[in-house]
Short mmCIF file of C-alpha atoms in Angstrom, two decimals:
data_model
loop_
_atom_site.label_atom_id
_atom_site.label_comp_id
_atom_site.label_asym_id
_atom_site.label_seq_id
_atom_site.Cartn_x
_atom_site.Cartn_y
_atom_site.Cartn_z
CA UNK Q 100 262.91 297.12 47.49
CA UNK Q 101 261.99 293.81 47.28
CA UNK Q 102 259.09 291.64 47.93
CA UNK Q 103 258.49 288.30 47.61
CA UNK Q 104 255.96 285.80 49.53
CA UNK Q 105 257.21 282.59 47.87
CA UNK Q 106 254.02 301.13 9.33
CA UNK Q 107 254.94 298.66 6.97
CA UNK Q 108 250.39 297.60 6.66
CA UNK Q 109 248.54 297.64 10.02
CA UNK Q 110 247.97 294.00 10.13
CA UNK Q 111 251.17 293.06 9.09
CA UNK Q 112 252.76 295.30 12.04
CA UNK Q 113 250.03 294.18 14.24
CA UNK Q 114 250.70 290.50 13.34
CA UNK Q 115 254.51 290.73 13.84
CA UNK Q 116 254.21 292.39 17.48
CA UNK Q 117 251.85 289.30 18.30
CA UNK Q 118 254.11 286.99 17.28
CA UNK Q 119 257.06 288.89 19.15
CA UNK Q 120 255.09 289.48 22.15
CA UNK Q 121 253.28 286.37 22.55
CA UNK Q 122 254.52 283.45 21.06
CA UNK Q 123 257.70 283.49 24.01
CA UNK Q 124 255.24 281.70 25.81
CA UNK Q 125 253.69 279.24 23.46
CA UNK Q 126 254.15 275.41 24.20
CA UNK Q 127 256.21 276.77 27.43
CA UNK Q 128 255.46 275.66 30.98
CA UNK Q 129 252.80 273.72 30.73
CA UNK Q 130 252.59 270.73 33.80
CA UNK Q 131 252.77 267.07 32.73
CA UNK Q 132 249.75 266.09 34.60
CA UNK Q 133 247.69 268.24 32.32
CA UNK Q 134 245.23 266.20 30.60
CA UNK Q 135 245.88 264.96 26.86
CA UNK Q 136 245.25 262.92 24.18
CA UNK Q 137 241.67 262.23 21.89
CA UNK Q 138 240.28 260.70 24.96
CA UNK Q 139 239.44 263.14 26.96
CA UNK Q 140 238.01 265.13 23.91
CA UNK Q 141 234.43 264.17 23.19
CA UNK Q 142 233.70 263.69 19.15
CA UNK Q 143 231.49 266.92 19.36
CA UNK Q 144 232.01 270.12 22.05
CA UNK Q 145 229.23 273.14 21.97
CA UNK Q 146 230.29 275.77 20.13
CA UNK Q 147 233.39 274.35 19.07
CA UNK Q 148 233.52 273.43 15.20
CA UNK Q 149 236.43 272.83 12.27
CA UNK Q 150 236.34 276.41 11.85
CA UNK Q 151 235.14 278.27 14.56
CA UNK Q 152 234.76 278.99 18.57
CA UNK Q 153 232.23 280.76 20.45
CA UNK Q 154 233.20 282.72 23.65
CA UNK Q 155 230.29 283.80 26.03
CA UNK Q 156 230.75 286.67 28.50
CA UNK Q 157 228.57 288.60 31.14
CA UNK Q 158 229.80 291.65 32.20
CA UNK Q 159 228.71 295.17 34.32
CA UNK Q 160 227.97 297.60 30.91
CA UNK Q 161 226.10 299.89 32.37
CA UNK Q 162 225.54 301.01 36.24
CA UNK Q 163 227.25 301.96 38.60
CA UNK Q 164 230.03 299.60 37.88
CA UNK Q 165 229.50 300.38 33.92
CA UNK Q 166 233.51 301.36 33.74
CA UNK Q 167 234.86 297.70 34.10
CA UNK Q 168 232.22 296.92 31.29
CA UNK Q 169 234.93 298.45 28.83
CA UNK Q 170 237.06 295.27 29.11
CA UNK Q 171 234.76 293.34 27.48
CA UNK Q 172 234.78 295.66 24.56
CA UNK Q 173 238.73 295.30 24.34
CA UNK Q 174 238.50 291.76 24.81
CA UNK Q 175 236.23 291.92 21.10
CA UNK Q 176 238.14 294.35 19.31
CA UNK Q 177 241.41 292.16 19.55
CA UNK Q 178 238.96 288.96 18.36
CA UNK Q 179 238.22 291.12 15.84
CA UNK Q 180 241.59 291.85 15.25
CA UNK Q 181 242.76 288.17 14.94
CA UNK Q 182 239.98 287.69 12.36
CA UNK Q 183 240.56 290.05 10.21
CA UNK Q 184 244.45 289.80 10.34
CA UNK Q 185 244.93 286.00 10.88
CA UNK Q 186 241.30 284.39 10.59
CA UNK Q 187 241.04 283.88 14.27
CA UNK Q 188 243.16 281.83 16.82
CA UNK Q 189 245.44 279.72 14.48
CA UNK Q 190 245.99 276.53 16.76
CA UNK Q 191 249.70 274.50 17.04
CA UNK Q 192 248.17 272.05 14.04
CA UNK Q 193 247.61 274.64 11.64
CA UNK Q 194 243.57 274.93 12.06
CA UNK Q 195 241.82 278.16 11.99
CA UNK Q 196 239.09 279.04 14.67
CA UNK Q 197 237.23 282.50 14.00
CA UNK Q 198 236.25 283.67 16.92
CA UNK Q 199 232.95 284.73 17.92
CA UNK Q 200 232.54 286.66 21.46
CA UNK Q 201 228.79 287.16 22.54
CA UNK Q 202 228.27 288.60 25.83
CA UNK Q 203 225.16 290.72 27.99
CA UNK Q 204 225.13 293.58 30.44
CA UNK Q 205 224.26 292.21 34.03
CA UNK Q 206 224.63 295.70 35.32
CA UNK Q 207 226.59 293.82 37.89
CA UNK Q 208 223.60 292.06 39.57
CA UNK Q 209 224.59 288.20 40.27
CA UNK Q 210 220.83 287.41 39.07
CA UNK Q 211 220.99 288.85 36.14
CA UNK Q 212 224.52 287.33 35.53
CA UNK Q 213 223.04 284.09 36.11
CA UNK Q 214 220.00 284.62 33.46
CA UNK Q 215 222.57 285.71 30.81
CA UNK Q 216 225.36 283.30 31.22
CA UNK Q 217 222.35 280.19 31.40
CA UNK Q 218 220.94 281.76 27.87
CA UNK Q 219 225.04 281.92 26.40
CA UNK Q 220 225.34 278.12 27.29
CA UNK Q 221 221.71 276.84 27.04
CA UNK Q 222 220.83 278.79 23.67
CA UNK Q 223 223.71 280.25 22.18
CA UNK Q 224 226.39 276.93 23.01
CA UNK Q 225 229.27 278.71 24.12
CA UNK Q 226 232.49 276.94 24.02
CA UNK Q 227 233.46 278.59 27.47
CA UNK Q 228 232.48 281.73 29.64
CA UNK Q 229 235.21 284.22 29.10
CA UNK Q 230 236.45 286.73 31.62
CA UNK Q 231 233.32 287.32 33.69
CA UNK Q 232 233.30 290.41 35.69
CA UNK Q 233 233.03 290.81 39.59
CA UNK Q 234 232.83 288.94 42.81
CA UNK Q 235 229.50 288.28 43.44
CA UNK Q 236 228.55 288.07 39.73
CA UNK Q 237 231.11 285.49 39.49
CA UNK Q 238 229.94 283.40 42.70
CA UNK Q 239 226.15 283.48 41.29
CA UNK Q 240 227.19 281.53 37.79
CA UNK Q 241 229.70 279.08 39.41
CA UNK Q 242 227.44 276.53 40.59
CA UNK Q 243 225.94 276.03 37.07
CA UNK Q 244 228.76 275.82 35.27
CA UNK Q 245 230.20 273.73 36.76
CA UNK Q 246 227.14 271.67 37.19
CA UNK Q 247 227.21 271.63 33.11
CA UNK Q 248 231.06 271.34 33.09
CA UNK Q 249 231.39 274.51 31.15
CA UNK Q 250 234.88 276.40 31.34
CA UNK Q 251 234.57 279.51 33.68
CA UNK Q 252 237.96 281.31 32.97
CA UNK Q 253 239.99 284.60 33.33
CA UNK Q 254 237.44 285.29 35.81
CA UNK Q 255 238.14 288.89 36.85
CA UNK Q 256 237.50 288.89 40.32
CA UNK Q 257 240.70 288.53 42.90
CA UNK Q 258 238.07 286.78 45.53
CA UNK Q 259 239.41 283.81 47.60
CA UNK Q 260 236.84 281.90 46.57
CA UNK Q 261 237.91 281.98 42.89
CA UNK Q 262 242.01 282.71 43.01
CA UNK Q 263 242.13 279.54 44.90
CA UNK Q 264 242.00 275.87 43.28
CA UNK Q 265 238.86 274.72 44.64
CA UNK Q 266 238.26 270.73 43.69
CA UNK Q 267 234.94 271.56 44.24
CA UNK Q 268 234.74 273.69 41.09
CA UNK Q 269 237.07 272.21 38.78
CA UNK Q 270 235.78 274.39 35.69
CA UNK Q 271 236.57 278.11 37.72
CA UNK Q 272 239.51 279.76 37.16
CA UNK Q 273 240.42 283.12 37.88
CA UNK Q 274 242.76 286.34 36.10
CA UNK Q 275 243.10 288.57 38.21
CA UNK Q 276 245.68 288.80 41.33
CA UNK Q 277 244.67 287.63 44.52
CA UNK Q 278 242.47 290.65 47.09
CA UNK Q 279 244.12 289.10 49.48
CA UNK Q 280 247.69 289.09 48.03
CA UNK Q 281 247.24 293.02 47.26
CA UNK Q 282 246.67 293.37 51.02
CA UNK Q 283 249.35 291.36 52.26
CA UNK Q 284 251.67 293.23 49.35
CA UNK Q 285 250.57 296.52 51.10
CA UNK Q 286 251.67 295.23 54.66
CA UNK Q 287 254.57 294.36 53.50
CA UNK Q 288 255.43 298.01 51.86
CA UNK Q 289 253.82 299.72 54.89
CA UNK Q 290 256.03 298.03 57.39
CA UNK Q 291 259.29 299.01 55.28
CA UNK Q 292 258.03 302.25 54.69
CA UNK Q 293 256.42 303.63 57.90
CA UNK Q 294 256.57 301.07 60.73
CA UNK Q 295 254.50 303.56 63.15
CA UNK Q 296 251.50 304.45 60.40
CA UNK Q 297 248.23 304.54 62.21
CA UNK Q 298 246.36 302.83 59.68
CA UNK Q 299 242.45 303.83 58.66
CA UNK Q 300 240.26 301.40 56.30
CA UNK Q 301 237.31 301.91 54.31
CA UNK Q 302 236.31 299.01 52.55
CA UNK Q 303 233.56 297.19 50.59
CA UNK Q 304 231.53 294.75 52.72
CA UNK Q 305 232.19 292.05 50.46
CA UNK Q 306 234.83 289.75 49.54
CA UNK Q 307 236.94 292.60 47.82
CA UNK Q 308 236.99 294.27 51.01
CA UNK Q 309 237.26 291.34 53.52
CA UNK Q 310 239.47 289.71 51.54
CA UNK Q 311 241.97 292.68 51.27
CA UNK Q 312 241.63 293.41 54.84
CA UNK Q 313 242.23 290.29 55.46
CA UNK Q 314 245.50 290.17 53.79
CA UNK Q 315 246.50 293.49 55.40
CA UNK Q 316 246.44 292.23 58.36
CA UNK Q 317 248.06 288.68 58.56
CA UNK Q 318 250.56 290.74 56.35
CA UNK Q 319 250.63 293.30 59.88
CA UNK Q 320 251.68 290.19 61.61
CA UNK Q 321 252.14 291.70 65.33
CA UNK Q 322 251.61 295.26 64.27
CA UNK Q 323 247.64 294.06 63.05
CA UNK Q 324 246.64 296.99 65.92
CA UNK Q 325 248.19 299.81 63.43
CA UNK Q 326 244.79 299.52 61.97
CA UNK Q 327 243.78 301.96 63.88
CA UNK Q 328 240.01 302.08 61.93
CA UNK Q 329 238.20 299.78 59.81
CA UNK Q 330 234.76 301.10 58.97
CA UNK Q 331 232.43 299.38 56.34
CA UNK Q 332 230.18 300.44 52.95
CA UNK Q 333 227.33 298.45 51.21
CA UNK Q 334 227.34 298.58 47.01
CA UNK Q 335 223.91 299.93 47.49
CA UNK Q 336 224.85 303.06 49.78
CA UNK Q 337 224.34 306.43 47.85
CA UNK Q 338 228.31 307.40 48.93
CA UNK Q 339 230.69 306.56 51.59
CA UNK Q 340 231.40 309.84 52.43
CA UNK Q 341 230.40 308.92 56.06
CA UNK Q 342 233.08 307.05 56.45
CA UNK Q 343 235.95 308.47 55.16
CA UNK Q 344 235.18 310.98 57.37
CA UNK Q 345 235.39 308.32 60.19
CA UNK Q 346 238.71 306.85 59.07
CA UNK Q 347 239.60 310.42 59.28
CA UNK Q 348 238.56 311.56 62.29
CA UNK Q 349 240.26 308.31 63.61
CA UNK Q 350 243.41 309.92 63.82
CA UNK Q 351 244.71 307.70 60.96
CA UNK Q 352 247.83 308.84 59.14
CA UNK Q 353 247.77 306.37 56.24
CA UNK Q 354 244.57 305.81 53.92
CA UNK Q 355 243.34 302.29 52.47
CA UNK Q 356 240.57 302.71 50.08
CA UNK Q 357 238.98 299.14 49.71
CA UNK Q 358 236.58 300.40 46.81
CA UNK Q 359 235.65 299.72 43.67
CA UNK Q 360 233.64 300.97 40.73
CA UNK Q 361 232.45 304.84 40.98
CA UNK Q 362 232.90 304.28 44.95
CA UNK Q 363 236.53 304.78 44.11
CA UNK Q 364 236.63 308.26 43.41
CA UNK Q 365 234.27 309.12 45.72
CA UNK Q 366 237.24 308.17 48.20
CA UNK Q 367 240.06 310.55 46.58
CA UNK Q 368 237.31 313.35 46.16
CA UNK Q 369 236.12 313.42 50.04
CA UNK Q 370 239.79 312.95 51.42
CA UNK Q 371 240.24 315.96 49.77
CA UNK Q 372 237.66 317.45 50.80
CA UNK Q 373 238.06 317.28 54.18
CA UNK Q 374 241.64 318.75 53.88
CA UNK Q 375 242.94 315.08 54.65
CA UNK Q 376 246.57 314.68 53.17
CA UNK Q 377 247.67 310.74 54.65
CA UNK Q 378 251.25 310.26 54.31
CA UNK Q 379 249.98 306.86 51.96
CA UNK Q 380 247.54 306.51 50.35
CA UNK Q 381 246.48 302.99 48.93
CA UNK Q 382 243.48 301.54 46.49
CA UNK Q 383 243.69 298.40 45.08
CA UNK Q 384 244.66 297.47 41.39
CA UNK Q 385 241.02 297.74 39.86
CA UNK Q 386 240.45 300.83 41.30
CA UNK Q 387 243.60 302.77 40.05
CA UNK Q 388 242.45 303.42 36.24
CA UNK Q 389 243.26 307.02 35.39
CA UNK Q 390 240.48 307.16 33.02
CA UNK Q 391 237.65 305.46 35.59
CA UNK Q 392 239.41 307.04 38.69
CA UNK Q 393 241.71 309.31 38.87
CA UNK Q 394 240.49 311.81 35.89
CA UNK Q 395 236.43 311.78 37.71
CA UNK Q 396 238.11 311.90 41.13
CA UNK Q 397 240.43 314.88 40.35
CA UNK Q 398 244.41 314.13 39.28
CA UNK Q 399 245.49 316.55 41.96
CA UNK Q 400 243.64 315.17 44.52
CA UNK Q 401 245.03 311.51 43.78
CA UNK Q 402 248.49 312.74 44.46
CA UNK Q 403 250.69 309.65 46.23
CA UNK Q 404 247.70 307.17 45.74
CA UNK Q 405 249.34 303.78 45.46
CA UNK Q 406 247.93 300.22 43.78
CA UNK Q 407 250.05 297.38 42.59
CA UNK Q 408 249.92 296.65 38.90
CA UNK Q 409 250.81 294.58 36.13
CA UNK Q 410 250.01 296.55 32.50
CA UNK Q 411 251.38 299.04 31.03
CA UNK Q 412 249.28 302.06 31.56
CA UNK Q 413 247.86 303.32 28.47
CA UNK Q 414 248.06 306.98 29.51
CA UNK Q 415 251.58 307.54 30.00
CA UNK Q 416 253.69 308.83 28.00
CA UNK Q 417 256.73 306.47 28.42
CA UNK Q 418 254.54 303.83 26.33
CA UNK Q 419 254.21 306.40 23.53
CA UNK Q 420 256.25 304.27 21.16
CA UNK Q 421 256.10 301.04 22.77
CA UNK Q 422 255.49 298.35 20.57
CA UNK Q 423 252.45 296.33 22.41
CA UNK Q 424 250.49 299.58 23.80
CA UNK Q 425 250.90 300.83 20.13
CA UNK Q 426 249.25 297.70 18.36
CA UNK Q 427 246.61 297.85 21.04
CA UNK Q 428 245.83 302.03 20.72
CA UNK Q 429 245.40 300.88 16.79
CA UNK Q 430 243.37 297.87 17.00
CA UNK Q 431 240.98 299.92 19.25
CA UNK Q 432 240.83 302.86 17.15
CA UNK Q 433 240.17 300.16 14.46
CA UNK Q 434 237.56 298.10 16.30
CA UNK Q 435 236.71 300.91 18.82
CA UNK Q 436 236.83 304.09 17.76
CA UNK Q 437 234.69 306.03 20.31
CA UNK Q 438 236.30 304.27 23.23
CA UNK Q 439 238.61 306.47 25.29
CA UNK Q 440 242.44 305.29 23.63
CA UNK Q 441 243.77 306.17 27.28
CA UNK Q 442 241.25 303.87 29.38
CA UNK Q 443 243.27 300.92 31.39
CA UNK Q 444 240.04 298.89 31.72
CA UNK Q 445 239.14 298.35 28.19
CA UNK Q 446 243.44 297.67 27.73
CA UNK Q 447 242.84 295.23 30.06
CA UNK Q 448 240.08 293.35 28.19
CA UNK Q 449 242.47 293.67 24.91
CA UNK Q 450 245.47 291.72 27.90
CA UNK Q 451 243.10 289.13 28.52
CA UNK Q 452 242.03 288.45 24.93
CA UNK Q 453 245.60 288.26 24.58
CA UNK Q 454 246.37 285.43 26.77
CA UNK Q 455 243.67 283.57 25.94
CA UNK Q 456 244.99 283.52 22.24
CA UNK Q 457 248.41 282.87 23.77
CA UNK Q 458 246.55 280.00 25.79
CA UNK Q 459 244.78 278.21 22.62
CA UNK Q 460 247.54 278.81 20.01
CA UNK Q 461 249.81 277.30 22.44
CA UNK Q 462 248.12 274.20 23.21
CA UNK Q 463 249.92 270.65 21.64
CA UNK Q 464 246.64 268.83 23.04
CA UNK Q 465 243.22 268.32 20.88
CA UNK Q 466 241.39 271.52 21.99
CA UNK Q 467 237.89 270.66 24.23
CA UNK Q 468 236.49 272.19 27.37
CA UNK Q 469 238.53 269.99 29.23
CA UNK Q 470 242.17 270.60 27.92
CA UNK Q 471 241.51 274.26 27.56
CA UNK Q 472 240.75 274.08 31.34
CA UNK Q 473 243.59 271.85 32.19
CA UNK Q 474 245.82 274.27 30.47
CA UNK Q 475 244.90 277.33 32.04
CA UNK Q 476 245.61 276.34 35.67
CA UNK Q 477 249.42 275.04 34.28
CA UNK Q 478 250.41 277.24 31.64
CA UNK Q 479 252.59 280.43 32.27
CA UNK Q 480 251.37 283.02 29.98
CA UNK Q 481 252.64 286.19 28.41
CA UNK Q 482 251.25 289.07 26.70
CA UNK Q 483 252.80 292.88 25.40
CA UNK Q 484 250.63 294.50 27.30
CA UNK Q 485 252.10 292.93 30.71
CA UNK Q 486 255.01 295.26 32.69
CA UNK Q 487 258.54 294.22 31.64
CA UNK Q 488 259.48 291.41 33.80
CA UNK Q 489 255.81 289.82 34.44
CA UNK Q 490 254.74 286.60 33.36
CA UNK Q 491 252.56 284.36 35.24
CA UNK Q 492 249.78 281.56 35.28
CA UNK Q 493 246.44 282.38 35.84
CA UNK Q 494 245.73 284.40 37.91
CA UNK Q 495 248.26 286.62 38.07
CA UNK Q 496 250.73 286.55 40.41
CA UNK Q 497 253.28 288.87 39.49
CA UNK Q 498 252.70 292.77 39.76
CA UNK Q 499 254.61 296.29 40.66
CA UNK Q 500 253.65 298.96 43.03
CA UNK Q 501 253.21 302.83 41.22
CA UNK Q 502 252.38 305.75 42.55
CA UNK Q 503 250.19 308.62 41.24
CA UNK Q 504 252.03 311.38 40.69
CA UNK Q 505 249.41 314.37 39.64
CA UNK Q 506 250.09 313.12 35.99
CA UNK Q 507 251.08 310.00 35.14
CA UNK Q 508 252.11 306.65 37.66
CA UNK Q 509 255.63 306.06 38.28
CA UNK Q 510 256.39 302.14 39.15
CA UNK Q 511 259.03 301.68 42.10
CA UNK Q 512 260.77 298.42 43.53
CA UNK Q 513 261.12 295.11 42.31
CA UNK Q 514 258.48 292.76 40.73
CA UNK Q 515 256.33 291.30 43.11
CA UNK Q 516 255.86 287.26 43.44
CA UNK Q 517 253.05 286.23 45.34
CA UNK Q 518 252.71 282.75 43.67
CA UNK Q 519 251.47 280.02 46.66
#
């Protein structure tokens, strides 16, 4: 199916499956409008020296969204990687930059995300706010950094608001694939795979969740009124158990969980509950972790759940020898040895680190906030850790559809390409 919108040492193995898996990439597709030259680098840039940069982060590492925290601590054990093995991101003109990542729990409140990422710029002179975590935690720092024309990028949030090039925000960029692209990706599949599904939402009242709806249904087209039920949740409810008995009682015959953080497996757990076997069953990407969702949720009862993704999953046993899941189960055992080795969100922070390595080191420009920014809205990026067949510029645009199968997720069709 296709679909298509438009032990030799550690280091030294480590070292040789970074330069296999992420140097393809490296002074590749980068547009010739981006900016260049010493001009549009200032003499001095915060937290940029000779020999060193300094990332800033804010991120959710404890509450209830305290699982997607785990990226940023793969996002530091491959910095501390590259230090140890390589003395940091070694740029195209042979200077060394150890990295140093500092970053504070917001416990994914935008105020406190705010507070944190004003004291990373305003007292710790970040070079750049890396891979910030969430949609509304994003929203509340992108006024001021622009403001102080700090980079804002890898954003992990697939809200409109940030996957779109916004001239009003020049410094934002996002990672992750579009909300509304995984719900128009889901259309798409449904209307190939059961053109009469009576279709029954639940979904975050948020931009995750109106954005994804959204893209279900311009994806519907005509057929929009298969969405039979669409019924709401708040973040701060105690469990939206109300309303998957709703969907269910709808008459529904096909499932779309619009949830996120421990919301998620409160979805699998009360379908099952209530006996409720949907002939599809459908979550989005950042919701399909085995060890944040599935495992708390029950593996049994996320048989046939669906999500498009683009990483390898840690947890199955097809990547057992695989060269890029193996350097990254080593660096965190290294860096991050009480971390669960099988958990897809703290893979995902050791992706991301990844790219933005394959970003800097890949750069022919003088490196300043401005090039780096320039750079990562035109440069197609790679990493190891990616499915075979994805590439993409930020955010991602390429991604697979799996499907849980009681143990492990098996991918099916062709890659996706939702680039716009």
């Amino acid at each position: 199916m296709m679909l298509s919108f438009r032990r030799p040492g550690t280091a030294v193995v480590l070292l040789a499956l970074v330069a296999a898996g992420l140097t393809a990439c490296r002074g590749g597709s980068v547009d010739s409008d981006a900016a260049t030259g010493d001009s549009v680098c200032p003499a001095t840039v915060p937290g940029l020296t000779s020999n060193s940069i300094t990332l800033g982060g804010t991120y959710p590492l404890s509450g209830t969204y305290g699982a997607y925290g785990q990226e940023a601590i793969g996002a530091e054990a491959w910095f501390k990687h590259l230090n140890d093995a390589q003395g940091g991101f070694k740029l195209a003109n042979g200077q060394t930059l150890k990295i140093v990542f500092k970053y504070k729990d917001d416990a994914y409140a935008p105020q406190q995300s705010l507070a944190n990422v004003k004291s990373l710029v305003e007292n710790d002179n970040v070079f750049m706010i890396f891979n910030s975590f969430g949609t509304n935690t994003s929203l509340a720092i992108r006024d001021y950094l622009n403001q102080q024309k700090v980079p804002q990028l890898f954003t992990a949030t697939g809200a409109s608001a940030i996957a779109k090039s916004d001239p009003k925000y020049p410094w934002t960029g996002g990672f992750t694939p579009s909300y509304y692209d995984e719900g128009r990706t889901w259309a798409t599949y449904l209307l190939q795979a059961h053109p009469d599904a009576k279709i029954g939402v639940v979904y975050q009242n948020n931009e995750i969740g109106t954005d994804t709806l959204g893209g279900l249904k311009d994806g519907l087209g005509s057929k929009a009124s298969a969405i039979v039920s669409a019924v709401s949740y708040e973040t701060t409810d105690a469990t939206l158990n109300n309303q998957v008995s709703q969907v269910k009682a709808s008459g529904a015959d096909v499932f779309v969980a619009i949830a996120s953080g421990s919301f998620a497996p409160q979805a699998i757990k009360q379908a099952a509950a209530l006996g409720w076997k949907p002939k599809e069953f459908l979550m989005p990407r950042g919701s399909s972790s085995v060890a944040a969702t599935i495992n708390p949720a029950g593996p049994q009862n996320a048989i046939g759940l669906a999500a498009v993704s683009y990483q390898k999953d840690p947890s199955d046993p097809a990547y057992g020898s695989d060269p890029g899941v193996t350097a990254f189960k080593e660096v965190q055992q290294k860096y991050a040895p009480n971390s669960n080795v099988n958990d897809g969100n703290f893979e995902g922070g050791v992706l991301v680190a990844q790219l933005l390595q394959n970003l800097v080191e890949g750069m022919k420009q003088p490196l300043c906030r401005q090039t780096i920014t320039d750079a990562a809205r035109t440069t197609t990026l790679s990493s190891p850790l990616f499915l075979p067949g994805i590439d993409s510029k930020m955010p991602i645009s390429k991604f697979k559809l799996q499907k849980w199968t009681g143990t492990k997720f098996e991918l099916f069709g062709d890659v996706i390409n939702v680039e716009h």
